Tab-separated table of N, CA and C in Angstrom:
chain	number	residue	atom	x	y	z
A	1	UNK	N	261.583	196.228	373.037
A	1	UNK	CA	261.899	196.020	371.216
A	1	UNK	C	262.164	197.395	370.397
A	2	UNK	N	263.219	196.650	369.609
A	2	UNK	CA	263.221	197.626	368.736
A	2	UNK	C	262.875	197.991	367.549
A	3	UNK	N	263.554	198.977	366.712
A	3	UNK	CA	262.336	199.585	366.042
A	3	UNK	C	261.855	198.579	364.811
A	4	UNK	N	262.511	197.398	364.316
A	4	UNK	CA	261.692	196.351	363.443
A	4	UNK	C	261.025	195.687	364.306
A	5	UNK	N	261.288	195.215	365.263
A	5	UNK	CA	260.418	194.375	365.875
A	5	UNK	C	258.630	194.738	366.311
A	6	UNK	N	259.249	196.433	366.394
A	6	UNK	CA	257.385	196.793	366.707
A	6	UNK	C	256.807	196.983	365.200
A	7	UNK	N	258.137	197.281	364.053
A	7	UNK	CA	257.228	197.153	362.909
A	7	UNK	C	256.748	196.272	362.540
A	8	UNK	N	257.104	194.663	362.628
A	8	UNK	CA	256.805	193.465	362.599
A	8	UNK	C	255.134	193.607	363.192
A	9	UNK	N	255.244	193.561	364.398
A	9	UNK	CA	253.913	193.590	365.571
A	9	UNK	C	253.092	194.181	364.885
A	10	UNK	N	253.092	195.306	364.471
A	10	UNK	CA	251.920	196.590	364.009
A	10	UNK	C	251.707	195.640	362.429
A	11	UNK	N	252.496	195.465	361.925
A	11	UNK	CA	252.357	195.239	360.660
A	11	UNK	C	251.143	194.185	360.208
A	12	UNK	N	251.404	192.962	361.728
A	12	UNK	CA	250.902	191.753	361.609
A	12	UNK	C	249.888	191.726	363.063
A	13	UNK	N	249.220	192.829	362.978
A	13	UNK	CA	248.045	192.993	364.092
A	13	UNK	C	246.758	192.234	363.395
A	14	UNK	N	246.134	191.807	364.083
A	14	UNK	CA	244.389	191.630	363.275
A	14	UNK	C	243.504	191.915	363.938
A	15	UNK	N	242.636	192.243	362.484
A	15	UNK	CA	241.469	193.194	362.706
A	15	UNK	C	240.263	192.171	363.278
A	16	UNK	N	239.738	192.877	364.252
A	16	UNK	CA	237.977	192.717	364.646
A	16	UNK	C	237.401	192.391	363.855
A	17	UNK	N	237.297	193.274	362.615
A	17	UNK	CA	236.182	193.195	361.374
A	17	UNK	C	235.487	194.857	361.646
A	18	UNK	N	235.491	195.293	362.713
A	18	UNK	CA	235.611	196.237	363.181
A	18	UNK	C	236.351	197.320	362.910
A	19	UNK	N	236.213	198.690	362.416
A	19	UNK	CA	237.183	199.707	362.026
A	19	UNK	C	237.499	200.354	363.170
A	20	UNK	N	238.734	200.684	363.532
A	20	UNK	CA	238.572	201.393	364.649
A	20	UNK	C	239.754	203.155	364.024
A	21	UNK	N	239.499	204.004	364.920
A	21	UNK	CA	240.078	205.057	364.328
A	21	UNK	C	241.527	205.150	364.495
A	22	UNK	N	242.059	205.603	363.898
A	22	UNK	CA	243.848	205.552	363.436
A	22	UNK	C	244.539	204.523	362.423
A	23	UNK	N	243.647	203.169	362.642
A	23	UNK	CA	244.043	202.110	361.756
A	23	UNK	C	243.367	202.024	360.199
A	24	UNK	N	243.445	203.628	359.593
A	24	UNK	CA	243.686	203.499	357.916
A	24	UNK	C	244.938	203.173	357.537
A	25	UNK	N	244.766	202.123	356.121
A	25	UNK	CA	245.648	201.411	356.153
A	25	UNK	C	245.507	201.254	354.457
A	26	UNK	N	246.008	200.945	353.358
A	26	UNK	CA	246.262	201.046	352.204
A	26	UNK	C	245.124	199.560	352.097
A	27	UNK	N	244.747	199.251	351.428
A	27	UNK	CA	244.523	197.359	351.484
A	27	UNK	C	245.144	196.492	349.945
A	28	UNK	N	245.740	195.132	350.515
A	28	UNK	CA	246.578	194.610	349.251
A	28	UNK	C	245.237	193.800	348.852
A	29	UNK	N	244.719	193.885	347.486
A	29	UNK	CA	244.159	192.424	347.006
A	29	UNK	C	245.226	191.628	346.333
A	30	UNK	N	244.735	190.261	345.923
A	30	UNK	CA	245.304	189.542	345.092
A	30	UNK	C	244.462	188.437	344.248
A	31	UNK	N	243.449	188.817	343.787
A	31	UNK	CA	242.304	188.065	342.896
A	31	UNK	C	241.754	188.849	342.340
A	32	UNK	N	239.658	188.211	342.726
A	32	UNK	CA	238.964	189.224	341.548
A	32	UNK	C	239.008	190.605	342.048
A	33	UNK	N	240.088	191.145	342.722
A	33	UNK	CA	239.605	192.264	343.032
A	33	UNK	C	240.934	193.732	342.807
A	34	UNK	N	241.496	192.754	341.963
A	34	UNK	CA	242.680	193.716	341.132
A	34	UNK	C	242.246	193.659	340.393
A	35	UNK	N	242.520	194.737	339.839
A	35	UNK	CA	242.241	195.385	338.246
A	35	UNK	C	242.307	194.446	337.404
A	36	UNK	N	241.126	194.090	336.734
A	36	UNK	CA	240.557	193.249	335.510
A	36	UNK	C	240.124	191.962	335.881
A	37	UNK	N	240.056	191.889	337.590
A	37	UNK	CA	239.301	190.765	338.010
A	37	UNK	C	237.396	191.269	338.260
A	38	UNK	N	236.920	190.420	338.277
A	38	UNK	CA	235.572	190.220	338.075
A	38	UNK	C	235.273	191.244	339.424
A	39	UNK	N	235.298	191.308	340.380
A	39	UNK	CA	234.637	192.540	341.707
A	39	UNK	C	235.403	193.537	341.042
A	40	UNK	N	236.443	194.204	340.778
A	40	UNK	CA	237.061	195.728	340.575
A	40	UNK	C	236.364	197.069	340.375
A	41	UNK	N	236.316	197.015	339.331
A	41	UNK	CA	235.244	197.799	339.351
A	41	UNK	C	233.984	198.159	339.464
A	42	UNK	N	232.982	196.620	339.692
A	42	UNK	CA	231.697	196.955	340.378
A	42	UNK	C	232.096	197.535	342.316
A	43	UNK	N	232.970	197.103	342.852
A	43	UNK	CA	233.140	197.151	344.327
A	43	UNK	C	234.298	198.587	344.521
A	44	UNK	N	235.425	198.640	343.347
A	44	UNK	CA	236.599	200.006	343.561
A	44	UNK	C	235.970	201.153	342.927
A	45	UNK	N	235.449	201.221	341.869
A	45	UNK	CA	235.325	202.142	340.690
A	45	UNK	C	234.992	203.511	341.849
A	46	UNK	N	235.830	204.834	341.337
A	46	UNK	CA	235.782	205.541	342.608
A	46	UNK	C	235.729	205.979	343.496
A	47	UNK	N	236.248	204.704	344.030
A	47	UNK	CA	236.559	204.485	345.417
A	47	UNK	C	238.306	204.752	346.085
A	48	UNK	N	239.252	204.383	344.974
A	48	UNK	CA	240.695	204.322	345.002
A	48	UNK	C	241.193	205.517	344.663
A	49	UNK	N	242.082	206.138	345.044
A	49	UNK	CA	243.025	206.847	344.534
A	49	UNK	C	244.287	206.442	343.906
A	50	UNK	N	245.004	205.382	344.842
A	50	UNK	CA	246.047	204.940	344.017
A	50	UNK	C	245.956	203.075	343.847
A	51	UNK	N	246.384	202.673	342.550
A	51	UNK	CA	246.491	201.374	342.506
A	51	UNK	C	247.430	200.757	342.203
A	52	UNK	N	248.584	200.023	342.949
A	52	UNK	CA	249.958	200.372	342.511
A	52	UNK	C	250.379	198.753	342.662
A	53	UNK	N	251.406	197.797	341.876
A	53	UNK	CA	251.591	196.445	341.913
A	53	UNK	C	252.433	196.398	343.326
A	54	UNK	N	252.608	195.590	344.171
A	54	UNK	CA	252.943	194.871	345.063
A	54	UNK	C	253.026	193.450	345.312
A	55	UNK	N	253.569	193.158	346.253
A	55	UNK	CA	253.666	191.520	346.505
A	55	UNK	C	253.235	191.531	348.259
A	56	UNK	N	252.728	190.256	348.743
A	56	UNK	CA	252.902	189.858	349.702
A	56	UNK	C	253.898	188.540	350.050
A	57	UNK	N	255.026	189.322	350.913
A	57	UNK	CA	255.964	188.203	351.283
A	57	UNK	C	255.504	187.217	352.186
A	58	UNK	N	255.956	186.388	352.265
A	58	UNK	CA	255.287	185.149	353.278
A	58	UNK	C	253.754	184.826	353.482
A	59	UNK	N	253.824	184.112	352.121
A	59	UNK	CA	252.492	184.187	352.131
A	59	UNK	C	252.432	182.667	350.844
A	60	UNK	N	251.380	181.665	350.923
A	60	UNK	CA	251.040	181.107	349.867
A	60	UNK	C	249.570	181.317	349.223
A	61	UNK	N	249.668	181.727	347.883
A	61	UNK	CA	248.410	181.773	347.082
A	61	UNK	C	247.650	179.912	347.022
A	62	UNK	N	246.655	179.910	347.296
A	62	UNK	CA	245.696	178.556	347.305
A	62	UNK	C	244.662	179.036	346.090
A	63	UNK	N	244.367	178.209	345.292
A	63	UNK	CA	243.195	178.185	344.598
A	63	UNK	C	242.232	177.711	345.927
A	64	UNK	N	240.792	178.730	345.333
A	64	UNK	CA	239.550	177.990	345.918
A	64	UNK	C	238.300	178.340	345.270
A	65	UNK	N	236.760	178.373	345.720
A	65	UNK	CA	236.218	177.787	344.634
A	65	UNK	C	236.075	179.447	343.912
A	66	UNK	N	236.614	179.586	342.653
A	66	UNK	CA	235.934	180.627	341.902
A	66	UNK	C	236.981	181.567	342.401
A	67	UNK	N	237.476	182.019	343.262
A	67	UNK	CA	239.092	182.820	344.078
A	67	UNK	C	239.403	182.051	344.729
A	68	UNK	N	240.727	183.225	344.890
A	68	UNK	CA	241.932	182.701	345.763
A	68	UNK	C	241.879	183.178	347.298
A	69	UNK	N	243.001	182.295	348.113
A	69	UNK	CA	243.157	182.095	349.218
A	69	UNK	C	244.522	182.329	349.301
A	70	UNK	N	245.062	183.833	350.298
A	70	UNK	CA	246.402	183.242	350.420
A	70	UNK	C	246.149	182.652	352.250
A	71	UNK	N	246.983	182.335	352.471
A	71	UNK	CA	247.839	181.489	353.756
A	71	UNK	C	249.101	182.455	354.360
A	72	UNK	N	249.371	183.025	355.574
A	72	UNK	CA	250.454	183.305	355.921
A	72	UNK	C	251.335	181.763	355.969
A	73	UNK	N	252.478	182.407	355.575
A	73	UNK	CA	253.518	181.043	355.452
A	73	UNK	C	255.370	181.658	355.424
A	74	UNK	N	255.785	181.956	356.910
A	74	UNK	CA	256.931	182.533	356.917
A	74	UNK	C	258.068	181.923	355.670
A	75	UNK	N	258.324	182.435	355.291
A	75	UNK	CA	259.471	182.405	354.164
A	75	UNK	C	258.858	182.101	352.926
A	76	UNK	N	257.686	181.802	352.538
A	76	UNK	CA	257.129	181.359	351.448
A	76	UNK	C	256.725	182.622	350.850
A	77	UNK	N	256.175	182.303	349.094
A	77	UNK	CA	255.853	183.133	348.521
A	77	UNK	C	256.969	184.201	347.833
A	78	UNK	N	256.983	185.199	347.194
A	78	UNK	CA	255.119	186.286	347.482
A	78	UNK	C	254.059	186.036	346.436
A	79	UNK	N	253.085	186.385	347.063
A	79	UNK	CA	251.636	186.657	346.487
A	79	UNK	C	251.571	188.185	345.642
A	80	UNK	N	251.407	187.543	344.303
A	80	UNK	CA	251.606	188.947	343.293
A	80	UNK	C	249.894	189.462	343.946
A	81	UNK	N	250.116	190.952	343.620
A	81	UNK	CA	248.617	191.807	344.011
A	81	UNK	C	248.962	193.176	343.633
A	82	UNK	N	247.974	193.715	344.147
A	82	UNK	CA	247.126	195.015	343.982
A	82	UNK	C	247.294	196.103	345.312
A	83	UNK	N	248.229	197.009	345.311
A	83	UNK	CA	248.371	197.958	346.707
A	83	UNK	C	247.360	199.194	346.185
A	84	UNK	N	246.072	199.211	347.160
A	84	UNK	CA	244.479	199.917	346.782
A	84	UNK	C	244.675	200.512	347.907
A	85	UNK	N	244.314	201.869	347.474
A	85	UNK	CA	245.194	203.448	348.695
A	85	UNK	C	243.186	204.173	348.128
A	86	UNK	N	242.594	203.747	349.409
A	86	UNK	CA	240.842	204.489	349.342
A	86	UNK	C	241.429	206.137	348.829
A	87	UNK	N	240.247	206.350	348.127
A	87	UNK	CA	239.862	207.825	348.177
A	87	UNK	C	239.904	208.908	348.959
A	88	UNK	N	240.164	209.395	348.789
A	88	UNK	CA	239.484	210.943	350.485
A	88	UNK	C	238.155	210.765	350.160
A	89	UNK	N	237.880	210.385	351.812
A	89	UNK	CA	236.344	210.103	352.332
A	89	UNK	C	235.530	208.760	351.674
A	90	UNK	N	236.529	208.216	351.182
A	90	UNK	CA	235.722	206.760	350.626
A	90	UNK	C	236.372	206.262	351.693
A	91	UNK	N	237.624	205.868	352.660
A	91	UNK	CA	238.006	204.775	353.156
A	91	UNK	C	237.120	203.958	353.870
A	92	UNK	N	236.136	204.393	354.627
A	92	UNK	CA	234.911	203.441	355.669
A	92	UNK	C	234.131	202.857	354.707
A	93	UNK	N	233.498	202.965	353.690
A	93	UNK	CA	233.031	202.499	352.920
A	93	UNK	C	233.616	201.666	352.041
A	94	UNK	N	234.484	202.177	352.023
A	94	UNK	CA	235.434	200.907	350.795
A	94	UNK	C	235.866	199.298	351.814
A	95	UNK	N	236.064	199.892	353.428
A	95	UNK	CA	236.729	199.026	353.905
A	95	UNK	C	234.850	197.941	354.405
A	96	UNK	N	233.683	198.748	354.361
A	96	UNK	CA	232.744	198.122	354.434
A	96	UNK	C	231.881	197.214	353.415
A	97	UNK	N	232.492	197.317	352.201
A	97	UNK	CA	231.955	196.835	350.941
A	97	UNK	C	232.880	195.978	350.974
A	98	UNK	N	234.940	195.466	351.455
A	98	UNK	CA	235.146	194.931	351.169
A	98	UNK	C	235.197	193.613	352.366
A	99	UNK	N	235.036	194.476	353.679
A	99	UNK	CA	234.711	193.424	354.827
A	99	UNK	C	233.210	192.408	354.641
A	100	UNK	N	232.500	192.875	353.561
A	100	UNK	CA	231.237	192.183	353.309
A	100	UNK	C	231.345	191.401	352.462
A	101	UNK	N	231.972	191.539	351.644
A	101	UNK	CA	232.618	190.757	350.681
A	101	UNK	C	233.069	189.453	350.799
A	102	UNK	N	234.257	190.066	351.851
A	102	UNK	CA	235.204	188.511	352.266
A	102	UNK	C	234.757	188.476	353.483
A	103	UNK	N	234.772	188.834	353.812
A	103	UNK	CA	234.441	188.220	355.415
A	103	UNK	C	233.444	186.686	355.441
A	104	UNK	N	232.179	186.614	354.768
A	104	UNK	CA	231.249	186.235	354.809
A	104	UNK	C	232.026	184.570	353.503
A	105	UNK	N	233.146	185.173	352.940
A	105	UNK	CA	233.522	184.327	351.802
A	105	UNK	C	234.836	183.296	352.545
A	106	UNK	N	234.721	183.561	354.095
A	106	UNK	CA	235.943	182.495	354.149
A	106	UNK	C	237.566	183.137	354.863
A	107	UNK	N	237.239	184.685	355.108
A	107	UNK	CA	238.648	185.131	354.842
A	107	UNK	C	238.789	186.043	356.468
A	108	UNK	N	239.798	186.238	356.549
A	108	UNK	CA	239.896	187.398	357.745
A	108	UNK	C	240.474	188.504	357.275
A	109	UNK	N	240.374	189.678	358.479
A	109	UNK	CA	241.060	191.214	357.606
A	109	UNK	C	242.543	191.238	359.044
A	110	UNK	N	243.718	191.225	358.120
A	110	UNK	CA	245.019	191.250	358.880
A	110	UNK	C	245.864	192.087	358.286
A	111	UNK	N	246.301	193.116	358.770
A	111	UNK	CA	247.426	193.717	358.430
A	111	UNK	C	248.710	193.193	358.720
A	112	UNK	N	249.096	193.330	357.211
A	112	UNK	CA	250.757	192.897	357.126
A	112	UNK	C	251.424	193.780	356.198
A	113	UNK	N	252.629	193.127	356.348
A	113	UNK	CA	253.498	194.212	355.468
A	113	UNK	C	253.595	193.970	354.113
A	114	UNK	N	253.598	194.752	353.490
A	114	UNK	CA	253.530	194.318	351.850
A	114	UNK	C	254.739	195.183	351.177
A	115	UNK	N	254.904	194.337	349.865
A	115	UNK	CA	256.125	195.556	349.311
A	115	UNK	C	255.584	196.172	348.121
A	116	UNK	N	255.882	197.522	348.019
A	116	UNK	CA	255.082	197.976	346.526
A	116	UNK	C	256.348	197.838	345.746
A	117	UNK	N	255.915	197.424	344.343
A	117	UNK	CA	257.290	197.483	343.388
A	117	UNK	C	258.013	198.743	342.860
A	118	UNK	N	257.212	199.162	343.101
A	118	UNK	CA	257.653	200.450	341.689
A	118	UNK	C	258.789	201.348	342.526
A	119	UNK	N	258.499	201.153	344.332
A	119	UNK	CA	259.954	201.742	344.546
A	119	UNK	C	260.430	200.383	346.086
A	120	UNK	N	259.917	199.124	346.455
A	120	UNK	CA	260.260	198.586	346.807
A	120	UNK	C	260.195	198.911	348.470
A	121	UNK	N	259.036	199.885	348.757
A	121	UNK	CA	258.803	200.241	350.075
A	121	UNK	C	257.736	199.260	350.429
A	122	UNK	N	258.092	198.599	352.039
A	122	UNK	CA	257.501	198.265	352.685
A	122	UNK	C	256.280	198.799	353.218
A	123	UNK	N	255.086	197.943	352.992
A	123	UNK	CA	254.096	199.493	353.116
A	123	UNK	C	252.656	198.146	354.211
A	124	UNK	N	252.093	198.607	355.309
A	124	UNK	CA	251.495	198.115	356.234
A	124	UNK	C	250.307	198.269	355.432
A	125	UNK	N	249.600	197.345	354.931
A	125	UNK	CA	248.346	197.558	354.553
A	125	UNK	C	247.260	195.990	355.027
A	126	UNK	N	245.888	196.289	355.095
A	126	UNK	CA	245.065	195.343	355.607
A	126	UNK	C	245.092	194.631	354.497
A	127	UNK	N	244.784	192.564	354.396
A	127	UNK	CA	244.998	191.721	353.556
A	127	UNK	C	243.737	190.843	354.351
A	128	UNK	N	243.169	190.018	353.369
A	128	UNK	CA	242.047	188.939	353.707
A	128	UNK	C	242.908	187.673	353.535
A	129	UNK	N	242.913	187.153	354.351
A	129	UNK	CA	243.637	185.835	354.187
A	129	UNK	C	242.620	185.117	354.731
A	130	UNK	N	243.041	183.441	354.045
A	130	UNK	CA	241.931	182.730	354.140
A	130	UNK	C	241.986	182.079	355.829
A	131	UNK	N	240.279	182.396	356.421
A	131	UNK	CA	240.417	182.170	357.988
A	131	UNK	C	240.329	180.303	357.793
A	132	UNK	N	240.722	180.441	358.986
A	132	UNK	CA	241.331	179.095	359.329
A	132	UNK	C	240.426	177.855	358.866
A	133	UNK	N	238.712	177.831	358.516
A	133	UNK	CA	237.992	176.856	358.565
A	133	UNK	C	237.883	177.092	357.390
A	134	UNK	N	238.489	177.733	355.997
A	134	UNK	CA	238.467	177.825	354.598
A	134	UNK	C	238.945	176.622	354.134
A	135	UNK	N	238.127	176.144	352.947
A	135	UNK	CA	238.288	174.697	352.313
A	135	UNK	C	239.775	175.505	351.189
A	136	UNK	N	240.771	175.108	351.009
A	136	UNK	CA	241.879	175.779	350.648
A	136	UNK	C	242.041	174.266	349.190
A	137	UNK	N	242.268	174.868	347.880
A	137	UNK	CA	242.600	173.872	347.057
A	137	UNK	C	244.219	173.780	347.180
A	138	UNK	N	244.886	173.355	345.524
A	138	UNK	CA	246.130	173.425	345.641
A	138	UNK	C	246.414	174.772	345.576
A	139	UNK	N	247.813	174.719	346.122
A	139	UNK	CA	249.106	176.298	346.159
A	139	UNK	C	249.189	176.502	344.294
A	140	UNK	N	249.090	177.714	343.799
A	140	UNK	CA	249.314	178.279	342.942
A	140	UNK	C	250.328	178.548	342.184
A	141	UNK	N	251.232	178.231	341.725
A	141	UNK	CA	252.713	178.032	341.181
A	141	UNK	C	252.955	179.906	341.045
A	142	UNK	N	254.101	180.214	341.386
A	142	UNK	CA	254.147	181.325	341.175
A	142	UNK	C	253.347	182.639	342.331
A	143	UNK	N	252.637	182.493	342.823
A	143	UNK	CA	251.726	183.266	343.336
A	143	UNK	C	251.026	184.045	342.740
A	144	UNK	N	250.391	183.532	341.948
A	144	UNK	CA	249.899	184.783	340.842
A	144	UNK	C	248.453	184.069	340.352
A	145	UNK	N	247.250	184.677	340.491
A	145	UNK	CA	246.275	184.328	340.394
A	145	UNK	C	245.513	184.718	338.691
A	146	UNK	N	246.293	185.863	338.285
A	146	UNK	CA	245.970	186.279	336.968
A	146	UNK	C	247.109	185.215	336.092
A	147	UNK	N	248.248	184.311	337.035
A	147	UNK	CA	249.184	183.410	336.246
A	147	UNK	C	249.141	182.115	336.410
A	148	UNK	N	247.511	181.690	336.593
A	148	UNK	CA	247.220	180.454	336.483
A	148	UNK	C	247.075	179.624	335.623
A	149	UNK	N	247.425	178.540	335.409
A	149	UNK	CA	247.026	177.741	334.119
A	149	UNK	C	245.809	177.957	333.320
A	150	UNK	N	244.426	177.627	334.713
A	150	UNK	CA	243.213	177.608	334.011
A	150	UNK	C	242.648	179.391	333.516
A	151	UNK	N	243.533	180.400	333.793
A	151	UNK	CA	243.149	181.788	334.260
A	151	UNK	C	242.385	182.371	332.810
């Protein structure tokens, strides 16, 4: 396996929902957890050290029941969002809070390669993608939850 294949394999590993030591990575959020979204301040205030604009390539954003679902789709996208880095000492609490919000709402936490916009760097991040049984609405043109027509 060459370096790029290894990076892709590591970037797309699936998380069981349990935190494993050594797997700390930033979170890519694309809906109500983005700055300005209804869950941002309640769940993220004081728990992040950095919030940077980023995109999730190879994904399609779908409307959902008051929040969006991203679905992996090679060659599609990108989905617009924010890359969140946990504040020192806040990683486990942040991971737990996001899992408690997202997993019961029809998401699965998966590691994927994202692209940080300020420098174009590829960053492996936790992303909550639609679970196979999630009821997806129509795709959101442009892949930006805040840019949709009814925003």
